[in-house]
Coordinates of C-alpha atoms in Angstrom, one line a residue:
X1 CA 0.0 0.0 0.0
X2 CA 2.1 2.7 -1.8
X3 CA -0.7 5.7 -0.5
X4 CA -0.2 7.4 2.4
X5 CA -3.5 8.6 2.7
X6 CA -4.8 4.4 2.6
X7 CA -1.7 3.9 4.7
X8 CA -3.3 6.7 7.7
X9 CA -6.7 5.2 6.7
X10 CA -5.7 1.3 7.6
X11 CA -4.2 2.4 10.8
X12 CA -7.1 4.5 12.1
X13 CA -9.5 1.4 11.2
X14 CA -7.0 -0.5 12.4
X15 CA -7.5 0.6 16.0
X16 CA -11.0 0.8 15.9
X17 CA -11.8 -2.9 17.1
X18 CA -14.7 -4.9 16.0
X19 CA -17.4 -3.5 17.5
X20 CA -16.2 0.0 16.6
X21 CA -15.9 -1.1 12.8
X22 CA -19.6 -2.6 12.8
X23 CA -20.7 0.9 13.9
X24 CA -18.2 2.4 11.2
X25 CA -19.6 0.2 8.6
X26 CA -23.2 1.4 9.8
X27 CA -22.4 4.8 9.7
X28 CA -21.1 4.3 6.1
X29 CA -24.7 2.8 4.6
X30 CA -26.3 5.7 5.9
X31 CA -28.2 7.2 2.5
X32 CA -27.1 10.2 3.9
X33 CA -23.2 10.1 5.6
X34 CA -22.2 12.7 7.8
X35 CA -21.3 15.4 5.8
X36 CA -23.9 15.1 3.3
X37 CA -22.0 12.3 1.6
X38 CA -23.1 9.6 -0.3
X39 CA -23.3 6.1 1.7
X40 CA -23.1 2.7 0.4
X41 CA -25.4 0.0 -0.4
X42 CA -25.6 -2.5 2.7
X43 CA -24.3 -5.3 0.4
X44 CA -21.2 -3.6 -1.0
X45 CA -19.7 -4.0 3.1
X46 CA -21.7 -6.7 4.8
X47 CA -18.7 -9.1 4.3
X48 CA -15.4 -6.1 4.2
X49 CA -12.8 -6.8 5.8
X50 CA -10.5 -4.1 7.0
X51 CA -8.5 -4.0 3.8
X52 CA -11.3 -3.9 1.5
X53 CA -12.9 -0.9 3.4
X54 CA -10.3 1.1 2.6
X55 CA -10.3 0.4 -1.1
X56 CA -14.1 1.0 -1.2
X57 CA -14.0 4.2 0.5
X58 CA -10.7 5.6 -1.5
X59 CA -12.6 4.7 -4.4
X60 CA -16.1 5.9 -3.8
X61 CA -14.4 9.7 -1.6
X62 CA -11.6 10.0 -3.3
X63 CA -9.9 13.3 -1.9
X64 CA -12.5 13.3 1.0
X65 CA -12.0 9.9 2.2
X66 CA -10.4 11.3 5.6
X67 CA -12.7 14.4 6.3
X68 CA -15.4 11.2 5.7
X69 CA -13.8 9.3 8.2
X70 CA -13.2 12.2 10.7
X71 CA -16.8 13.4 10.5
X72 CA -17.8 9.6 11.0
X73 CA -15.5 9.1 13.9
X74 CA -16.6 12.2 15.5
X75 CA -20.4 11.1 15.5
X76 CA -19.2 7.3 17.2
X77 CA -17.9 9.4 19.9
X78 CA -20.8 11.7 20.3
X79 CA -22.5 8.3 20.5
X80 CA -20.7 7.0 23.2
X81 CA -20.8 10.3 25.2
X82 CA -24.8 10.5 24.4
X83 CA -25.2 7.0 26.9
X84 CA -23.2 8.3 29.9
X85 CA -24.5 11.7 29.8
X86 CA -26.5 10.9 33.0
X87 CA -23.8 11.3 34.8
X88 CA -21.7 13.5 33.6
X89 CA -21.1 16.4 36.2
X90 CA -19.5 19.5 35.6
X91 CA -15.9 20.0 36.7
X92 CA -16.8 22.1 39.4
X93 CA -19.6 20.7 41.0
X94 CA -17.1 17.4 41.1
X95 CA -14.5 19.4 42.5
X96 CA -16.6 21.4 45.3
X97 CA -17.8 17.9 46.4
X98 CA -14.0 17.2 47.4
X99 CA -14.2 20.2 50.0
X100 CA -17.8 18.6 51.9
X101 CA -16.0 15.5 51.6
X102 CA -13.3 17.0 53.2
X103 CA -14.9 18.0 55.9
X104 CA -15.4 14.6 57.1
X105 CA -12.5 12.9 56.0
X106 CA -9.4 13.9 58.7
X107 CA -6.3 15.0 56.2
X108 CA -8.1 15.3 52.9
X109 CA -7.2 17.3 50.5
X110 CA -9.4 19.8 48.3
X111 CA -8.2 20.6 44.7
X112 CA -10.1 23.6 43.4
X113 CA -6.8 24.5 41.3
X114 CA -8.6 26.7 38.0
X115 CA -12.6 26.4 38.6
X116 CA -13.1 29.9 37.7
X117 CA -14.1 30.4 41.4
X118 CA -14.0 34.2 42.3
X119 CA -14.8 36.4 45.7
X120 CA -18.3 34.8 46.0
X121 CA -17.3 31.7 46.2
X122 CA -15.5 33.0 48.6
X123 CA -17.7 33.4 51.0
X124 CA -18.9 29.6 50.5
X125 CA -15.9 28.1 51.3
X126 CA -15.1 30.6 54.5
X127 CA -18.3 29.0 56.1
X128 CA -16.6 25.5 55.3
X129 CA -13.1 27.0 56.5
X130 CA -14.7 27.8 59.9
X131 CA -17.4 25.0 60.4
X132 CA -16.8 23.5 63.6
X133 CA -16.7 19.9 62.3
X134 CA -14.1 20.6 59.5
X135 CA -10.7 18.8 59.1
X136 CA -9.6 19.9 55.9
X137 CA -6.0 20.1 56.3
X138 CA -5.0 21.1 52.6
X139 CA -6.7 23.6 49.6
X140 CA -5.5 24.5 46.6
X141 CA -7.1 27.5 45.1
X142 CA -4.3 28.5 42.4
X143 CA -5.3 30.0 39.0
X144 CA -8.8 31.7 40.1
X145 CA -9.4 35.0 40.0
X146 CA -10.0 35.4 43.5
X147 CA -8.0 39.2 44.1
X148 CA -7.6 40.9 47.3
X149 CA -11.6 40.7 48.6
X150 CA -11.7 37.1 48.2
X151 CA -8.3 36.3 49.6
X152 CA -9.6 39.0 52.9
X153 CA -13.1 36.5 53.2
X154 CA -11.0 33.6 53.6
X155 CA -8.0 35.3 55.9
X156 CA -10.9 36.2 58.0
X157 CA -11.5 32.4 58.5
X158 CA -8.2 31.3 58.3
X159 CA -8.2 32.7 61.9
X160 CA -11.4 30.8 63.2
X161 CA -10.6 28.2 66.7
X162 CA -12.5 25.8 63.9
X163 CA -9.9 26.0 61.4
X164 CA -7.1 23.5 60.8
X165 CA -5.8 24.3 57.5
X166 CA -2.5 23.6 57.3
X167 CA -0.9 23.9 53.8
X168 CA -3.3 26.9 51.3
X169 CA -2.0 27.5 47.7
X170 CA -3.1 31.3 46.3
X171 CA -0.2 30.8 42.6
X172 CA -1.7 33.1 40.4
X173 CA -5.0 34.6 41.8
X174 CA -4.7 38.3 41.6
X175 CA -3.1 38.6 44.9
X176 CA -1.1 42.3 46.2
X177 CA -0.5 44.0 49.1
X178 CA -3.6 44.6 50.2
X179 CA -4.4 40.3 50.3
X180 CA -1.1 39.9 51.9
X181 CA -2.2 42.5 54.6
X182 CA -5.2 40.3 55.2
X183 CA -3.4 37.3 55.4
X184 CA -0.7 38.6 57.8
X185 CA -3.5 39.5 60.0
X186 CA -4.9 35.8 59.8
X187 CA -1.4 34.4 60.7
X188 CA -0.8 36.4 63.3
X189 CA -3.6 35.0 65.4
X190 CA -3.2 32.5 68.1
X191 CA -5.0 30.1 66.3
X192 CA -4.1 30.0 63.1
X193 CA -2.4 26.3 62.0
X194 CA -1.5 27.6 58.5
X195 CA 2.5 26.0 58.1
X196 CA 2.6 26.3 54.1
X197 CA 1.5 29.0 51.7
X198 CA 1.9 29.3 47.9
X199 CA 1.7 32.9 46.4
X200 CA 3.5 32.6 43.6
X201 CA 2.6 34.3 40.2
X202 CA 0.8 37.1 42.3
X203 CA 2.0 41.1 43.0
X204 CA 2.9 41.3 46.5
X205 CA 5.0 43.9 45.8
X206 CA 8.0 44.5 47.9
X207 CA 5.9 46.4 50.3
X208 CA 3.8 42.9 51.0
X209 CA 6.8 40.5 50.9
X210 CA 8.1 42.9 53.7
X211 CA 4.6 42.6 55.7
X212 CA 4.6 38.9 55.1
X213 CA 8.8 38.5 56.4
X214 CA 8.0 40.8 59.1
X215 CA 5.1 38.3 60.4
X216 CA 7.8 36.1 61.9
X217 CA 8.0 38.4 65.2
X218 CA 4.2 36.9 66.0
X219 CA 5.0 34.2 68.5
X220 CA 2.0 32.6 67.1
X221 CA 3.5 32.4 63.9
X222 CA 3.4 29.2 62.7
X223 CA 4.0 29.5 59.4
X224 CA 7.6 28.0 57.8
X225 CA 7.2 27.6 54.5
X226 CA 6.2 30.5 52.3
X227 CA 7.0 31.0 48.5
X228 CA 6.3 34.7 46.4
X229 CA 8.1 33.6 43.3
X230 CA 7.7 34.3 40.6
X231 CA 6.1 37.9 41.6
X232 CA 5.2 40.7 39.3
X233 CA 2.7 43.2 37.8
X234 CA 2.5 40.5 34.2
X235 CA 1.4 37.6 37.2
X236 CA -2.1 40.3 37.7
X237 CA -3.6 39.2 34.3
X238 CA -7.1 37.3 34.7
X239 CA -7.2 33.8 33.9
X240 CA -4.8 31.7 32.2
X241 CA -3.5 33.8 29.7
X242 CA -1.1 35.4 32.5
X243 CA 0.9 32.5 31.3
X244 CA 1.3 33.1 27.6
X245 CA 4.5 32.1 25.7
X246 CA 4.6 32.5 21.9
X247 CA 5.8 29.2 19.8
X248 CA 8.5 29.1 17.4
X249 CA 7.8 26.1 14.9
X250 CA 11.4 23.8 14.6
X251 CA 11.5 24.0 10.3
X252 CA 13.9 21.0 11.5
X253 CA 11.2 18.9 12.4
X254 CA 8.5 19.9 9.6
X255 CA 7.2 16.9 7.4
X256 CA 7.8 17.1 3.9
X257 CA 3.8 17.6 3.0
X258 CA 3.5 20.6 5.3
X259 CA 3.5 24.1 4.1
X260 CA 4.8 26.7 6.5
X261 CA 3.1 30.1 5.7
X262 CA 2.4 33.7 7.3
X263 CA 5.9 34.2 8.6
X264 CA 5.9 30.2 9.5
X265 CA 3.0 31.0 11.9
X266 CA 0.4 29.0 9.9
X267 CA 1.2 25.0 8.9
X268 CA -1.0 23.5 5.6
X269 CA -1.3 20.1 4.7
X270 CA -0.8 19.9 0.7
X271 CA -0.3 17.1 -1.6
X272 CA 3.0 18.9 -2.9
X273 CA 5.7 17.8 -1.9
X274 CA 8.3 20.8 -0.2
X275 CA 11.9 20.9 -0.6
X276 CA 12.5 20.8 2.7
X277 CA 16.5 19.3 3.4
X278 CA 17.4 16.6 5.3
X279 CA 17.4 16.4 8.3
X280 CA 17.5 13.8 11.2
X281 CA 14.7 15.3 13.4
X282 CA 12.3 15.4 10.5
X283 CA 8.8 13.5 10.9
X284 CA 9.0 11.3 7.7
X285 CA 5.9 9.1 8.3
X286 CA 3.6 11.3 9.6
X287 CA 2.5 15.2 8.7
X288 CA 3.7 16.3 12.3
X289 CA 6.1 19.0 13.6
X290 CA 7.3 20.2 16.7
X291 CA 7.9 23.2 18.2
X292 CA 11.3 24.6 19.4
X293 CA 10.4 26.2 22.5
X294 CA 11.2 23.5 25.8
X295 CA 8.3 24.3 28.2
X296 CA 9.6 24.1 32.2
X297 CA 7.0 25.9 33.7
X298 CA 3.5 27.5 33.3
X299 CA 2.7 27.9 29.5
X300 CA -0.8 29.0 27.9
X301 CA -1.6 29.2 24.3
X302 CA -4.1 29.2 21.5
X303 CA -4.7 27.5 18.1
X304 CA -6.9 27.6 15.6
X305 CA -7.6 25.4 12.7
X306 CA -10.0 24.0 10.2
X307 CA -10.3 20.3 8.8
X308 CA -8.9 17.8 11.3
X309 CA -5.3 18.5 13.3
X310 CA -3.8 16.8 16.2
X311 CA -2.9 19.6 19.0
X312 CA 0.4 18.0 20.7
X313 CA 2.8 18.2 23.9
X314 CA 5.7 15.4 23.3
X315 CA 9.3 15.4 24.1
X316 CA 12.0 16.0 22.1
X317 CA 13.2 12.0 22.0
X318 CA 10.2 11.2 20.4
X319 CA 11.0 8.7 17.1
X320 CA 11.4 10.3 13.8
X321 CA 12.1 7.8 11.2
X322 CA 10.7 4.8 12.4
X323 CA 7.0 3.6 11.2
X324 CA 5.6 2.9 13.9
X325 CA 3.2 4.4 16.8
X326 CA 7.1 5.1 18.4
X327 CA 6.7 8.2 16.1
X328 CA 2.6 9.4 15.7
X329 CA 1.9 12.0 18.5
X330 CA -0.2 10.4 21.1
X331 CA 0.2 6.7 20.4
X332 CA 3.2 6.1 23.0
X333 CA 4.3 7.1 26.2
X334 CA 6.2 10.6 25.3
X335 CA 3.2 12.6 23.9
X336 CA -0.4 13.5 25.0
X337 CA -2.6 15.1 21.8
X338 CA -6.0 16.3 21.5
X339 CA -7.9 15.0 18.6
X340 CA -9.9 17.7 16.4
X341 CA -12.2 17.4 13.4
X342 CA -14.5 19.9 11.7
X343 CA -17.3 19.6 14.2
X344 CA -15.1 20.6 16.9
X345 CA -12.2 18.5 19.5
X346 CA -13.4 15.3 19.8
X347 CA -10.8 12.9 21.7
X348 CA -7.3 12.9 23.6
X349 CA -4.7 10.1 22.8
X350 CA -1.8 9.1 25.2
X351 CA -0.1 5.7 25.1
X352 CA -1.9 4.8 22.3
X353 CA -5.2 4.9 24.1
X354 CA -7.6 7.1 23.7
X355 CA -10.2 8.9 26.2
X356 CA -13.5 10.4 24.5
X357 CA -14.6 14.2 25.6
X358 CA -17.5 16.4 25.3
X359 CA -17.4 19.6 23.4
X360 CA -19.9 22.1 23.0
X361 CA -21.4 22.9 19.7
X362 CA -22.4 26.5 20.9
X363 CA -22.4 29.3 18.3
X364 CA -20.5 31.5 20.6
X365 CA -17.6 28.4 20.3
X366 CA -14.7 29.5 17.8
X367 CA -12.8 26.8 15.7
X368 CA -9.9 27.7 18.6
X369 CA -8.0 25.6 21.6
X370 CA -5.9 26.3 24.6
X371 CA -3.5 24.5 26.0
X372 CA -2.0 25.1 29.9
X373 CA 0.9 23.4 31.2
X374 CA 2.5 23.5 34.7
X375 CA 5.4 21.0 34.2
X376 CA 6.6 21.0 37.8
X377 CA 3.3 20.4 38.8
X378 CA 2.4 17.2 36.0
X379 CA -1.1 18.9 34.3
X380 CA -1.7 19.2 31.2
X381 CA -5.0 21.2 30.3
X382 CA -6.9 21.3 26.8
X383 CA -9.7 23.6 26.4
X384 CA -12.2 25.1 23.5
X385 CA -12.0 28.5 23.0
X386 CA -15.6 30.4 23.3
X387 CA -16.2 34.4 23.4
X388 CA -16.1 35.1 26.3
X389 CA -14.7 32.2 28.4
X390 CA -12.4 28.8 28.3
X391 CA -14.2 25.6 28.2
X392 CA -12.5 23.1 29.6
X393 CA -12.1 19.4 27.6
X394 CA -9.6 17.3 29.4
X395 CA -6.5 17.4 32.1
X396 CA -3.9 15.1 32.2
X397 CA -1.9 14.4 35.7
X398 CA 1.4 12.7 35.2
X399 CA 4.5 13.2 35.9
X400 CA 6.8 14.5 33.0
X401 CA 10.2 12.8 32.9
X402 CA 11.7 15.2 29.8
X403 CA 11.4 18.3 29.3
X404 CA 7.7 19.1 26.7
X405 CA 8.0 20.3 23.0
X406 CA 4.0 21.8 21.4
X407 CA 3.8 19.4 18.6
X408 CA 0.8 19.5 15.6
X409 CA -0.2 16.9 12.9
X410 CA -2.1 18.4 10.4
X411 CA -3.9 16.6 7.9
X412 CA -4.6 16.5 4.2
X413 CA -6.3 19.9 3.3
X414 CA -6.4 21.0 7.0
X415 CA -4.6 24.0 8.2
X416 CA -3.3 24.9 11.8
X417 CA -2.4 28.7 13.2
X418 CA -0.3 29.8 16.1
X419 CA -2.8 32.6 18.2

């Protein structure tokens, strides 16, 4: 099989499984295909194998035959995701559960890193903070927008008899002087158990690093672990873009059959061939590339694209030349990718296995993802791109080994374009 296109098209069928191929096949004999393209007679692949769906559908979509398969994979997912949505439960709501569950589990600890929480919620979690019958020992409330009135509602707690918080993580919510006053306050009184507190990616300023040093004179200060940087006025951005970096695509890297355009800020899949030179980090199986910038800490960006594209994090030792999974972004252990088609993201891929997601279909939904990173901290974030707001698809929590290279496969008439 001489064709790369056949060649991506027996892999992805490939992985499907049997069950999965019976609903491909049924998807197929629709009269009506997603896309508005023509289906097949029921006869023509009651008995295809693998091998011979390919030829059928090369011959019958031609140029097509991959945004035909996209579109179809996309409605298998929705599918699946249509069964379970019962009991699907927003991020939030799953997270906020943590904190009541918290409060009768001795030591637990609440993750509330990036809910979008802001000063009112707040005041719900100061009443939990100060409940007589609560044991939460550990919160993290980085990366919400929380600012100096919500960070004073929950100092004001912080100092309750009933509180026994112990380790509190504020990175990156709006924080300056006027928080750290509050929370100087807090840790100044007698019973206050805080020992560990994160305000990195805030603006203390040196005025409230100073109040926050000069807390050690309390003799109720029990606090011995306390970290400010990195500090600064670029930390007091909302949300995640605070953490923006802009990528520089490696030309070393870019396959043969992707065209670089718009100062190499824009990456098209063509049939053309480019007279790129050799060389050994190339992709020469699949239309991939990576970035040059190494990611170590907090990184945001944005994306947009049209047809079908693989959005990528993968390390640098990822295989080249081999064909193999070893090389395709998401089908081994060094890369994580979220899958995109037309309709929208529809899947993430790590280890060769691959996790179905929900994505809105909204008309206020642009053809744009995010990524966030936090390296030292193992998450990896995707999320779709809406007016007003970040939607969030998937995280993965892992612990990277190497350090992370952005990564795209783009394929045949699709287009990718850094935001």
């Amino acid at each position: 099989m001489e064709n790369p296109v056949e060649e991506q098209l027996l892999d992805i069928l490939e992985e499907l499984g049997d069950e999965k191929l019976k609903t491909f096949h049924r998807y197929l004999q629709d009269p009506h295909v997603p896309g508005g393209f023509p289906g097949f007679p029921e006869s023509h692949l009651e008995t295809a194998d693998i091998l011979e769906t390919v030829d059928l559908m090369v011959e019958k979509y031609a140029d097509d035959v991959m945004k035909v398969t996209s579109l179809i994979l996309k409605k298998i997912h929705e599918e699946a995701l249509q069964k379970c949505q019962t009991k699907f439960k927003s991020k939030l709501k799953m997270k906020l559960q943590c904190v009541f569950e918290g409060i009768a589990i001795a030591g637990n600890k609440a993750l509330l890193s990036g809910c979008n929480l802001s000063e009112k919620s707040c005041e719900g979690l100061s009443s939990i903070l100060s409940c007589q019958s609560s044991s939460l020992r550990e919160l993290d409330l980085s990366n919400n927008d929380l600012g100096n009135s919500g960070v004073k509602l929950l100092s004001t707690q912080l100092a309750s008899q009933h509180c026994k918080l112990e380790t509190l993580s504020l990175s990156g919510c709006l924080i300056k002087e006027e928080g750290c006053s509050s929370l100087v306050k807090a840790l100044a009184s007698n019973t206050s158990h805080l020992r560990e507190l994160d305000l990195s990616y805030n603006h203390p300023g040196k005025s409230g690093i100073k109040l926050l040093m000069a807390g050690q004179k309390y003799p109720s200060w029990r606090l011995n672990t306390l970290r400010v940087e990195p500090g600064g006025v670029q930390w007091l951005t909302p949300g995640l873009k605070k953490y923006s970096c802009q990528l520089t695509i490696d030309t070393n890297t870019v396959h043969t059959n992707l065209k670089l355009s718009n100062k190499n800020r824009k990456v098209t899949c063509v049939e053309e061939v480019q007279s790129y030179p050799d060389h050994p980090d190339r992709f020469d199986r699949y239309p991939q590339l990576l970035c040059s910038n190494g990611l170590t800490g907090r990184c945001y960006w944005e994306v947009e694209w049209s047809g079908d594209f693989y959005m990528s994090l993968s390390y640098r030792s990822i295989s080249r030349k081999e064909g193999s999974k070893d090389c395709e972004f998401g089908c081994n252990d060094r890369s994580w990718s979220l899958n995109c088609s037309e309709g929208g993201p529809f899947s993430v891929w790590h280890n060769n296995r691959e996790t179905s997601i929900f994505s809105s279909s909204s008309s206020s939904v642009s053809n744009k993802v995010a990524v966030y990173v936090d390296s030292p901290a193992g998450t990896l974030s995707f999320y779709r791109v809406s007016s007003d707001t970040l939607i969030h698809l998937h995280t993965f929590n892992t612990t990277f080994t190497e350090t992370l290279y952005p990564g795209f496969t783009v394929y045949r008439g699709s287009s990718v374009s850094l935001c």
